[in-house]
Every structure is written in structure tokens, then in C-alpha cells.
PDB file of C-alpha atoms and ligand atoms in Angstrom:
ATOM      1  CA  MET A   1      96.082  93.787  93.231  1.00  0.00           C
ATOM      2  CA  LEU A   2      94.040  95.525  90.538  1.00  0.00           C
ATOM      3  CA  LYS A   3      94.352  99.131  91.463  1.00  0.00           C
ATOM      4  CA  ILE A   4      94.887 102.614  90.214  1.00  0.00           C
ATOM      5  CA  ILE A   5      97.307 104.342  92.553  1.00  0.00           C
ATOM      6  CA  VAL A   6      97.139 108.123  92.394  1.00  0.00           C
ATOM      7  CA  LEU A   7     100.271 109.668  93.863  1.00  0.00           C
ATOM      8  CA  MET A   8      99.525 113.167  95.033  1.00  0.00           C
ATOM      9  CA  GLY A   9     101.769 115.855  96.440  1.00  0.00           C
ATOM     10  CA  ALA A  10     103.264 119.212  95.578  1.00  0.00           C
ATOM     11  CA  PRO A  11     106.162 119.558  93.128  1.00  0.00           C
ATOM     12  CA  GLY A  12     109.231 118.203  94.936  1.00  0.00           C
ATOM     13  CA  ALA A  13     107.282 116.007  97.368  1.00  0.00           C
ATOM     14  CA  GLY A  14     108.975 112.880  95.999  1.00  0.00           C
ATOM     15  CA  LYS A  15     106.189 111.395  93.874  1.00  0.00           C
ATOM     16  CA  GLY A  16     108.565 110.445  91.049  1.00  0.00           C
ATOM     17  CA  THR A  17     110.994 108.640  93.350  1.00  0.00           C
ATOM     18  CA  GLN A  18     108.175 106.674  94.963  1.00  0.00           C
ATOM     19  CA  ALA A  19     106.491 105.878  91.659  1.00  0.00           C
ATOM     20  CA  ARG A  20     109.775 104.408  90.385  1.00  0.00           C
ATOM     21  CA  LEU A  21     109.968 102.165  93.449  1.00  0.00           C
ATOM     22  CA  LEU A  22     106.357 101.054  93.039  1.00  0.00           C
ATOM     23  CA  ARG A  23     107.133 100.138  89.456  1.00  0.00           C
ATOM     24  CA  GLU A  24     110.262  98.182  90.415  1.00  0.00           C
ATOM     25  CA  ARG A  25     108.757  96.403  93.402  1.00  0.00           C
ATOM     26  CA  LEU A  26     105.078  95.925  92.536  1.00  0.00           C
ATOM     27  CA  GLY A  27     105.531  95.748  88.758  1.00  0.00           C
ATOM     28  CA  LEU A  28     102.968  98.477  88.062  1.00  0.00           C
ATOM     29  CA  PRO A  29     103.517 100.866  85.144  1.00  0.00           C
ATOM     30  CA  HIS A  30     104.544 104.370  86.195  1.00  0.00           C
ATOM     31  CA  ILE A  31     102.555 106.948  84.282  1.00  0.00           C
ATOM     32  CA  SER A  32     103.928 110.451  84.707  1.00  0.00           C
ATOM     33  CA  THR A  33     102.156 113.103  82.643  1.00  0.00           C
ATOM     34  CA  GLY A  34     105.096 115.449  83.335  1.00  0.00           C
ATOM     35  CA  ASP A  35     107.552 112.912  81.832  1.00  0.00           C
ATOM     36  CA  MET A  36     105.271 112.394  78.830  1.00  0.00           C
ATOM     37  CA  PHE A  37     104.991 116.143  78.188  1.00  0.00           C
ATOM     38  CA  ARG A  38     108.761 116.593  78.597  1.00  0.00           C
ATOM     39  CA  ALA A  39     109.308 113.898  75.958  1.00  0.00           C
ATOM     40  CA  MET A  40     106.694 115.478  73.655  1.00  0.00           C
ATOM     41  CA  LYS A  41     108.289 118.923  73.851  1.00  0.00           C
ATOM     42  CA  GLU A  42     111.520 117.533  72.370  1.00  0.00           C
ATOM     43  CA  SER A  43     109.924 116.838  68.980  1.00  0.00           C
ATOM     44  CA  HIS A  44     109.891 119.425  66.198  1.00  0.00           C
ATOM     45  CA  THR A  45     106.203 120.207  65.940  1.00  0.00           C
ATOM     46  CA  PRO A  46     104.058 123.285  66.695  1.00  0.00           C
ATOM     47  CA  LEU A  47     102.652 121.369  69.672  1.00  0.00           C
ATOM     48  CA  ALA A  48     106.157 120.857  71.040  1.00  0.00           C
ATOM     49  CA  GLU A  49     106.803 124.588  70.904  1.00  0.00           C
ATOM     50  CA  GLU A  50     103.523 125.256  72.732  1.00  0.00           C
ATOM     51  CA  LEU A  51     104.396 122.674  75.384  1.00  0.00           C
ATOM     52  CA  ARG A  52     107.827 124.192  75.880  1.00  0.00           C
ATOM     53  CA  LEU A  53     106.259 127.571  76.699  1.00  0.00           C
ATOM     54  CA  ILE A  54     103.726 126.027  79.078  1.00  0.00           C
ATOM     55  CA  LEU A  55     106.157 123.768  80.927  1.00  0.00           C
ATOM     56  CA  ASP A  56     108.875 126.372  81.241  1.00  0.00           C
ATOM     57  CA  SER A  57     106.447 128.837  82.810  1.00  0.00           C
ATOM     58  CA  GLY A  58     105.031 126.324  85.291  1.00  0.00           C
ATOM     59  CA  VAL A  59     101.335 126.569  84.366  1.00  0.00           C
ATOM     60  CA  LEU A  60      99.196 123.572  83.450  1.00  0.00           C
ATOM     61  CA  VAL A  61      98.790 121.939  80.055  1.00  0.00           C
ATOM     62  CA  PRO A  62      95.124 122.222  78.906  1.00  0.00           C
ATOM     63  CA  ASP A  63      92.841 119.483  80.238  1.00  0.00           C
ATOM     64  CA  GLU A  64      91.776 118.281  76.816  1.00  0.00           C
ATOM     65  CA  LEU A  65      95.313 117.337  75.747  1.00  0.00           C
ATOM     66  CA  THR A  66      96.239 115.961  79.168  1.00  0.00           C
ATOM     67  CA  ILE A  67      93.169 113.751  79.274  1.00  0.00           C
ATOM     68  CA  ARG A  68      93.806 112.463  75.755  1.00  0.00           C
ATOM     69  CA  VAL A  69      97.386 111.520  76.627  1.00  0.00           C
ATOM     70  CA  VAL A  70      96.284 109.642  79.755  1.00  0.00           C
ATOM     71  CA  GLU A  71      93.446 107.852  77.959  1.00  0.00           C
ATOM     72  CA  GLU A  72      95.853 106.618  75.307  1.00  0.00           C
ATOM     73  CA  ARG A  73      98.547 105.519  77.742  1.00  0.00           C
ATOM     74  CA  THR A  74      96.208 103.700  80.139  1.00  0.00           C
ATOM     75  CA  SER A  75      94.561 101.762  77.312  1.00  0.00           C
ATOM     76  CA  LYS A  76      97.847  99.884  76.693  1.00  0.00           C
ATOM     77  CA  PRO A  77      97.932  96.208  77.727  1.00  0.00           C
ATOM     78  CA  ASP A  78     100.481  96.741  80.517  1.00  0.00           C
ATOM     79  CA  CYS A  79      97.854  98.759  82.422  1.00  0.00           C
ATOM     80  CA  ARG A  80      95.438  95.828  82.676  1.00  0.00           C
ATOM     81  CA  ASN A  81      96.472  95.066  86.264  1.00  0.00           C
ATOM     82  CA  GLY A  82      96.514  98.640  87.456  1.00  0.00           C
ATOM     83  CA  TYR A  83      99.000 101.490  87.284  1.00  0.00           C
ATOM     84  CA  VAL A  84     100.576 104.339  89.185  1.00  0.00           C
ATOM     85  CA  LEU A  85      99.613 107.869  88.201  1.00  0.00           C
ATOM     86  CA  ASP A  86     102.217 110.510  89.037  1.00  0.00           C
ATOM     87  CA  GLY A  87     101.106 114.099  88.491  1.00  0.00           C
ATOM     88  CA  PHE A  88      97.591 113.255  87.300  1.00  0.00           C
ATOM     89  CA  PRO A  89      94.854 114.303  88.054  1.00  0.00           C
ATOM     90  CA  ARG A  90      95.638 117.947  88.735  1.00  0.00           C
ATOM     91  CA  THR A  91      92.259 119.591  88.021  1.00  0.00           C
ATOM     92  CA  PRO A  92      88.617 118.727  88.762  1.00  0.00           C
ATOM     93  CA  ALA A  93      87.997 117.925  85.062  1.00  0.00           C
ATOM     94  CA  GLN A  94      90.895 115.450  85.090  1.00  0.00           C
ATOM     95  CA  ALA A  95      89.606 113.874  88.313  1.00  0.00           C
ATOM     96  CA  ASP A  96      86.159 113.463  86.708  1.00  0.00           C
ATOM     97  CA  MET A  97      87.708 111.808  83.688  1.00  0.00           C
ATOM     98  CA  LEU A  98      89.644 109.444  85.939  1.00  0.00           C
ATOM     99  CA  GLU A  99      86.454 108.344  87.715  1.00  0.00           C
ATOM    100  CA  THR A 100      84.948 107.397  84.365  1.00  0.00           C
ATOM    101  CA  LEU A 101      88.136 105.645  83.289  1.00  0.00           C
ATOM    102  CA  ALA A 102      88.422 103.691  86.550  1.00  0.00           C
ATOM    103  CA  ALA A 103      84.776 102.649  86.407  1.00  0.00           C
ATOM    104  CA  GLY A 104      85.204 101.488  82.804  1.00  0.00           C
ATOM    105  CA  GLN A 105      88.329  99.512  83.649  1.00  0.00           C
ATOM    106  CA  GLY A 106      86.806  98.125  86.855  1.00  0.00           C
ATOM    107  CA  HIS A 107      89.763  99.252  88.957  1.00  0.00           C
ATOM    108  CA  PRO A 108      89.353 100.741  92.427  1.00  0.00           C
ATOM    109  CA  LEU A 109      91.307 103.909  93.001  1.00  0.00           C
ATOM    110  CA  VAL A 110      93.442 104.829  95.970  1.00  0.00           C
ATOM    111  CA  ALA A 111      95.003 108.279  96.345  1.00  0.00           C
ATOM    112  CA  VAL A 112      98.173 108.658  98.387  1.00  0.00           C
ATOM    113  CA  LEU A 113      99.261 112.110  99.490  1.00  0.00           C
ATOM    114  CA  VAL A 114     103.010 112.440 100.007  1.00  0.00           C
ATOM    115  CA  ASP A 115     102.831 115.254 102.509  1.00  0.00           C
ATOM    116  CA  VAL A 116     105.743 117.718 102.671  1.00  0.00           C
ATOM    117  CA  PRO A 117     105.539 121.235 104.161  1.00  0.00           C
ATOM    118  CA  PHE A 118     105.835 124.059 101.659  1.00  0.00           C
ATOM    119  CA  ASP A 119     109.066 125.492 103.128  1.00  0.00           C
ATOM    120  CA  ILE A 120     110.986 122.263 102.344  1.00  0.00           C
ATOM    121  CA  LEU A 121     109.665 121.953  98.789  1.00  0.00           C
ATOM    122  CA  GLU A 122     111.700 124.756  97.259  1.00  0.00           C
ATOM    123  CA  LYS A 123     115.024 123.101  98.157  1.00  0.00           C
ATOM    124  CA  ARG A 124     113.701 119.738  97.043  1.00  0.00           C
ATOM    125  CA  VAL A 125     112.955 121.183  93.611  1.00  0.00           C
ATOM    126  CA  THR A 126     115.964 123.444  93.069  1.00  0.00           C
ATOM    127  CA  GLY A 127     118.346 120.680  94.270  1.00  0.00           C
ATOM    128  CA  ARG A 128     116.775 117.976  92.099  1.00  0.00           C
ATOM    129  CA  ARG A 129     118.881 116.282  89.386  1.00  0.00           C
ATOM    130  CA  ASN A 130     118.297 113.134  87.390  1.00  0.00           C
ATOM    131  CA  CYS A 131     120.367 110.706  85.368  1.00  0.00           C
ATOM    132  CA  PRO A 132     119.637 110.974  81.633  1.00  0.00           C
ATOM    133  CA  VAL A 133     120.456 107.262  81.222  1.00  0.00           C
ATOM    134  CA  CYS A 134     118.571 105.455  84.019  1.00  0.00           C
ATOM    135  CA  GLY A 135     116.329 108.220  85.350  1.00  0.00           C
ATOM    136  CA  GLU A 136     117.642 107.871  88.925  1.00  0.00           C
ATOM    137  CA  ILE A 137     116.674 110.955  90.940  1.00  0.00           C
ATOM    138  CA  TYR A 138     119.218 112.769  93.135  1.00  0.00           C
ATOM    139  CA  ASN A 139     119.164 115.928  95.202  1.00  0.00           C
ATOM    140  CA  VAL A 140     122.271 118.019  95.782  1.00  0.00           C
ATOM    141  CA  TYR A 141     121.048 118.902  99.309  1.00  0.00           C
ATOM    142  CA  PHE A 142     119.327 115.705 100.467  1.00  0.00           C
ATOM    143  CA  LYS A 143     120.597 112.835  98.300  1.00  0.00           C
ATOM    144  CA  PRO A 144     123.798 113.900  96.541  1.00  0.00           C
ATOM    145  CA  PRO A 145     125.530 111.618  94.043  1.00  0.00           C
ATOM    146  CA  LYS A 146     128.917 110.205  95.142  1.00  0.00           C
ATOM    147  CA  PHE A 147     130.683 112.532  92.699  1.00  0.00           C
ATOM    148  CA  ASP A 148     129.423 115.992  91.814  1.00  0.00           C
ATOM    149  CA  GLU A 149     126.872 116.117  88.995  1.00  0.00           C
ATOM    150  CA  VAL A 150     127.330 112.520  87.720  1.00  0.00           C
ATOM    151  CA  CYS A 151     125.188 109.407  88.262  1.00  0.00           C
ATOM    152  CA  ASP A 152     126.559 106.779  90.691  1.00  0.00           C
ATOM    153  CA  LEU A 153     125.699 104.033  88.214  1.00  0.00           C
ATOM    154  CA  HIS A 154     126.548 105.872  84.991  1.00  0.00           C
ATOM    155  CA  PRO A 155     129.703 107.924  85.653  1.00  0.00           C
ATOM    156  CA  SER A 156     129.887 109.129  82.066  1.00  0.00           C
ATOM    157  CA  ALA A 157     126.393 110.644  82.332  1.00  0.00           C
ATOM    158  CA  LYS A 158     126.238 114.220  83.554  1.00  0.00           C
ATOM    159  CA  LEU A 159     123.176 114.719  85.731  1.00  0.00           C
ATOM    160  CA  HIS A 160     120.349 116.677  84.217  1.00  0.00           C
ATOM    161  CA  ARG A 161     118.369 119.506  85.745  1.00  0.00           C
ATOM    162  CA  ARG A 162     114.806 120.063  84.564  1.00  0.00           C
ATOM    163  CA  ALA A 163     114.215 123.399  82.818  1.00  0.00           C
ATOM    164  CA  ASP A 164     111.326 124.159  85.180  1.00  0.00           C
ATOM    165  CA  ASP A 165     113.244 123.326  88.386  1.00  0.00           C
ATOM    166  CA  ASN A 166     114.371 126.887  89.026  1.00  0.00           C
ATOM    167  CA  ALA A 167     113.494 129.247  91.865  1.00  0.00           C
ATOM    168  CA  GLU A 168     111.331 131.420  89.589  1.00  0.00           C
ATOM    169  CA  THR A 169     109.166 128.727  87.972  1.00  0.00           C
ATOM    170  CA  ILE A 170     108.712 126.821  91.204  1.00  0.00           C
ATOM    171  CA  LYS A 171     106.733 129.763  92.608  1.00  0.00           C
ATOM    172  CA  THR A 172     104.188 129.441  89.804  1.00  0.00           C
ATOM    173  CA  ARG A 173     104.132 125.654  90.096  1.00  0.00           C
ATOM    174  CA  LEU A 174     103.455 125.754  93.831  1.00  0.00           C
ATOM    175  CA  ALA A 175     100.763 128.418  93.401  1.00  0.00           C
ATOM    176  CA  THR A 176      99.113 126.360  90.639  1.00  0.00           C
ATOM    177  CA  TYR A 177      99.243 123.323  92.887  1.00  0.00           C
ATOM    178  CA  GLY A 178      97.591 125.224  95.746  1.00  0.00           C
ATOM    179  CA  GLN A 179      94.806 126.578  93.550  1.00  0.00           C
ATOM    180  CA  GLU A 180      94.052 123.729  91.155  1.00  0.00           C
ATOM    181  CA  THR A 181      95.232 120.495  92.710  1.00  0.00           C
ATOM    182  CA  GLN A 182      94.860 120.842  96.463  1.00  0.00           C
ATOM    183  CA  PRO A 183      91.024 120.773  96.263  1.00  0.00           C
ATOM    184  CA  LEU A 184      91.336 117.264  94.790  1.00  0.00           C
ATOM    185  CA  ILE A 185      92.913 116.072  98.034  1.00  0.00           C
ATOM    186  CA  GLU A 186      89.740 117.088  99.862  1.00  0.00           C
ATOM    187  CA  TYR A 187      87.672 115.339  97.213  1.00  0.00           C
ATOM    188  CA  TYR A 188      89.485 112.018  97.689  1.00  0.00           C
ATOM    189  CA  GLU A 189      89.316 112.476 101.449  1.00  0.00           C
ATOM    190  CA  ARG A 190      85.538 113.031 101.369  1.00  0.00           C
ATOM    191  CA  THR A 191      85.117 109.887  99.316  1.00  0.00           C
ATOM    192  CA  SER A 192      87.296 107.892 101.807  1.00  0.00           C
ATOM    193  CA  ARG A 193      90.011 107.064  99.289  1.00  0.00           C
ATOM    194  CA  LEU A 194      92.831 109.241 100.575  1.00  0.00           C
ATOM    195  CA  ARG A 195      95.838 107.939 102.518  1.00  0.00           C
ATOM    196  CA  ARG A 196      98.370 110.426 103.885  1.00  0.00           C
ATOM    197  CA  VAL A 197     102.032 109.640 104.335  1.00  0.00           C
ATOM    198  CA  ASP A 198     104.661 111.854 105.947  1.00  0.00           C
ATOM    199  CA  GLY A 199     106.966 112.745 103.053  1.00  0.00           C
ATOM    200  CA  THR A 200     109.683 114.389 105.143  1.00  0.00           C
ATOM    201  CA  ARG A 201     111.364 111.081 106.113  1.00  0.00           C
ATOM    202  CA  GLY A 202     113.795 108.826 104.239  1.00  0.00           C
ATOM    203  CA  VAL A 203     112.791 107.279 100.912  1.00  0.00           C
ATOM    204  CA  GLU A 204     112.425 103.740 102.322  1.00  0.00           C
ATOM    205  CA  ALA A 205     110.294 104.780 105.298  1.00  0.00           C
ATOM    206  CA  ILE A 206     107.957 106.662 102.969  1.00  0.00           C
ATOM    207  CA  TYR A 207     107.843 103.735 100.559  1.00  0.00           C
ATOM    208  CA  ALA A 208     106.925 101.298 103.351  1.00  0.00           C
ATOM    209  CA  ASP A 209     103.919 103.451 104.279  1.00  0.00           C
ATOM    210  CA  ILE A 210     102.837 103.802 100.667  1.00  0.00           C
ATOM    211  CA  GLU A 211     103.075 100.083  99.970  1.00  0.00           C
ATOM    212  CA  ASN A 212     101.100  99.421 103.110  1.00  0.00           C
ATOM    213  CA  ALA A 213      98.450 101.936 102.086  1.00  0.00           C
ATOM    214  CA  VAL A 214      98.013 100.576  98.577  1.00  0.00           C
ATOM    215  CA  THR A 215      98.163  96.858  99.297  1.00  0.00           C
ATOM    216  CA  GLY A 216      96.037  96.890 102.461  1.00  0.00           C
ATOM    217  CA  ASP A 217      92.241  97.029 102.421  1.00  0.00           C
ATOM    218  CA  LYS A 218      92.047  99.851 104.926  1.00  0.00           C
TER     219      LYS A 218
HETATM  220  P1  AMP B   1     105.598 117.356  86.799  1.00  0.00           P
HETATM  221  O1  AMP B   1     106.746 116.605  86.228  1.00  0.00           O
HETATM  222  O2  AMP B   1     104.490 116.463  87.275  1.00  0.00           O
HETATM  223  O3  AMP B   1     105.995 118.359  87.852  1.00  0.00           O
HETATM  224  O4  AMP B   1     104.960 118.209  85.596  1.00  0.00           O
HETATM  225  C1  AMP B   1     105.712 119.170  84.888  1.00  0.00           C
HETATM  226  C2  AMP B   1     104.788 120.085  84.099  1.00  0.00           C
HETATM  227  O5  AMP B   1     104.031 119.317  83.160  1.00  0.00           O
HETATM  228  C3  AMP B   1     103.740 120.829  84.924  1.00  0.00           C
HETATM  229  O6  AMP B   1     104.244 122.028  85.501  1.00  0.00           O
HETATM  230  C4  AMP B   1     102.664 121.086  83.884  1.00  0.00           C
HETATM  231  O7  AMP B   1     103.022 122.153  83.026  1.00  0.00           O
HETATM  232  C5  AMP B   1     102.698 119.807  83.052  1.00  0.00           C
HETATM  233  N1  AMP B   1     101.784 118.766  83.586  1.00  0.00           N
HETATM  234  C6  AMP B   1     102.129 117.570  84.126  1.00  0.00           C
HETATM  235  N2  AMP B   1     101.039 116.867  84.502  1.00  0.00           N
HETATM  236  C7  AMP B   1      99.970 117.655  84.205  1.00  0.00           C
HETATM  237  C8  AMP B   1      98.559 117.511  84.361  1.00  0.00           C
HETATM  238  N3  AMP B   1      98.032 116.413  84.929  1.00  0.00           N
HETATM  239  N4  AMP B   1      97.769 118.516  83.923  1.00  0.00           N
HETATM  240  C9  AMP B   1      98.273 119.615  83.342  1.00  0.00           C
HETATM  241  N5  AMP B   1      99.598 119.833  83.184  1.00  0.00           N
HETATM  242  C10 AMP B   1     100.440 118.863  83.604  1.00  0.00           C
END
């Protein structure tokens, strides 16, 4: 299956959880621009400082940098058989770049929208925690760990909360999503490459639909 899978959905829709499962079960690399930027902002460079300001306020990183990061990552050998994009593209310029990239690599592209109503998203985001060791994603409202604030598999690891997962920043992130990213859903729909899955159900039910959508020839 030589495919580029574009996971789409608002912040908190569950793209990261599903991308991790696709990686584990289909062996496709999980490319999350958000994860890459979070790692980059930890270094001690002027760029890191700039990224910290951007990410903490919930606006988008400029297209030029985002595109460069994705070009570099997808040119690695592990992407030869396809990959899962999580959080990219988010703007028309990024979507254009991805068309060129996909054509060059000879991979078809399928976009999957993990659809979750806006009123549920805020709790999904503010309740989100992840394990700093294995990356497992929890939610204090919907998928709590067995013991408060520690990973089920790594009891010595205190769960981490993203700096931008707060009630204030999520407003900007959702507004940015509505303005910049939602038009891309229509674009993939018009070009018959969009599959929609109901993201309000359990993780496994959502995964089953996604796997079906990306492995079938529908
Ligand atoms: P995420 O983990 O996907 O929610 O992304 C976290 C933050 O990283 C976003 O709020 C943006 O500031 C930045 N970011 C991630 N992906 C992109 C992208 N494709 N384009 C621009 N900024 C991005």
C-alpha cells in the first residue's frame, strides 16, 4: 500500500492517537509537524524562541518553515512506502506543496477527516495528557490513566500536559483551524479524496473505519 495518508481534524479530534495506531499496525511512519515543532522549540536557538511564542499562542508556524521541515522528513528512506501526516497540510500553500511532493514520489493521497463536533473538542484538549516516555495519550475525562497523572505502563513517569492545551490557547487554535484548515477539507472532497469518519466513538471503532478507508480502493 503506497499511500500518503493525511489525517485531518480539529485540535483534539484524536489525530495523534489514530496516527500512532496506524504506525503500529500498518508500519507507516507518523509525521506530526506539531511534534516536530515541539521538539525544535526545546533547543537553545533564536528559532526555538520564535517557535515557543508561536506555539504557545496557538497561531500557525510560517508556511516556508513548515514546508521545509516536511520536505526534509518525507525524503527519508522510511517514507518510501508511504506515510501518515498528522497536522499537515493546514493552509492552501501547504496543500499545494503536498500535491507536488506526492506527484514526485508517485504516491496517491487519501485524506481522512476525524469528525468531532466543536463543543466536545474543548474538553478533549484541556483533558489531554501524554506520557513523556512512550508518548501514550490519555484524557482525564475520556481515557483516564489507572492512577492520577501517571502512565499505566511507566508509573514513574508523570504525565505531561502540552503548553498550548489550555482553555485560552485552544480558542485561537480552533479559530485558526476554522479559517485556514477547514477549506482544505472541501478541497479534498471536491477532488474525491476525502473520507469522513465519526470521531466521537471509541478509539478502536474509529481506527477500524480509518483502516478501511485507507486500505480500500473506494
Ligand atoms: P498540533 O500538535 O498539530 O496541534 O500543532 C501544534 C502547533 O504547532 C500548532 O498550533 C501550530 O502552531 C504548529 N503547527 C503544527 N503543524 C503546523 C502546520 N502544518 N502549519 C503551521 N503550523 C503548524
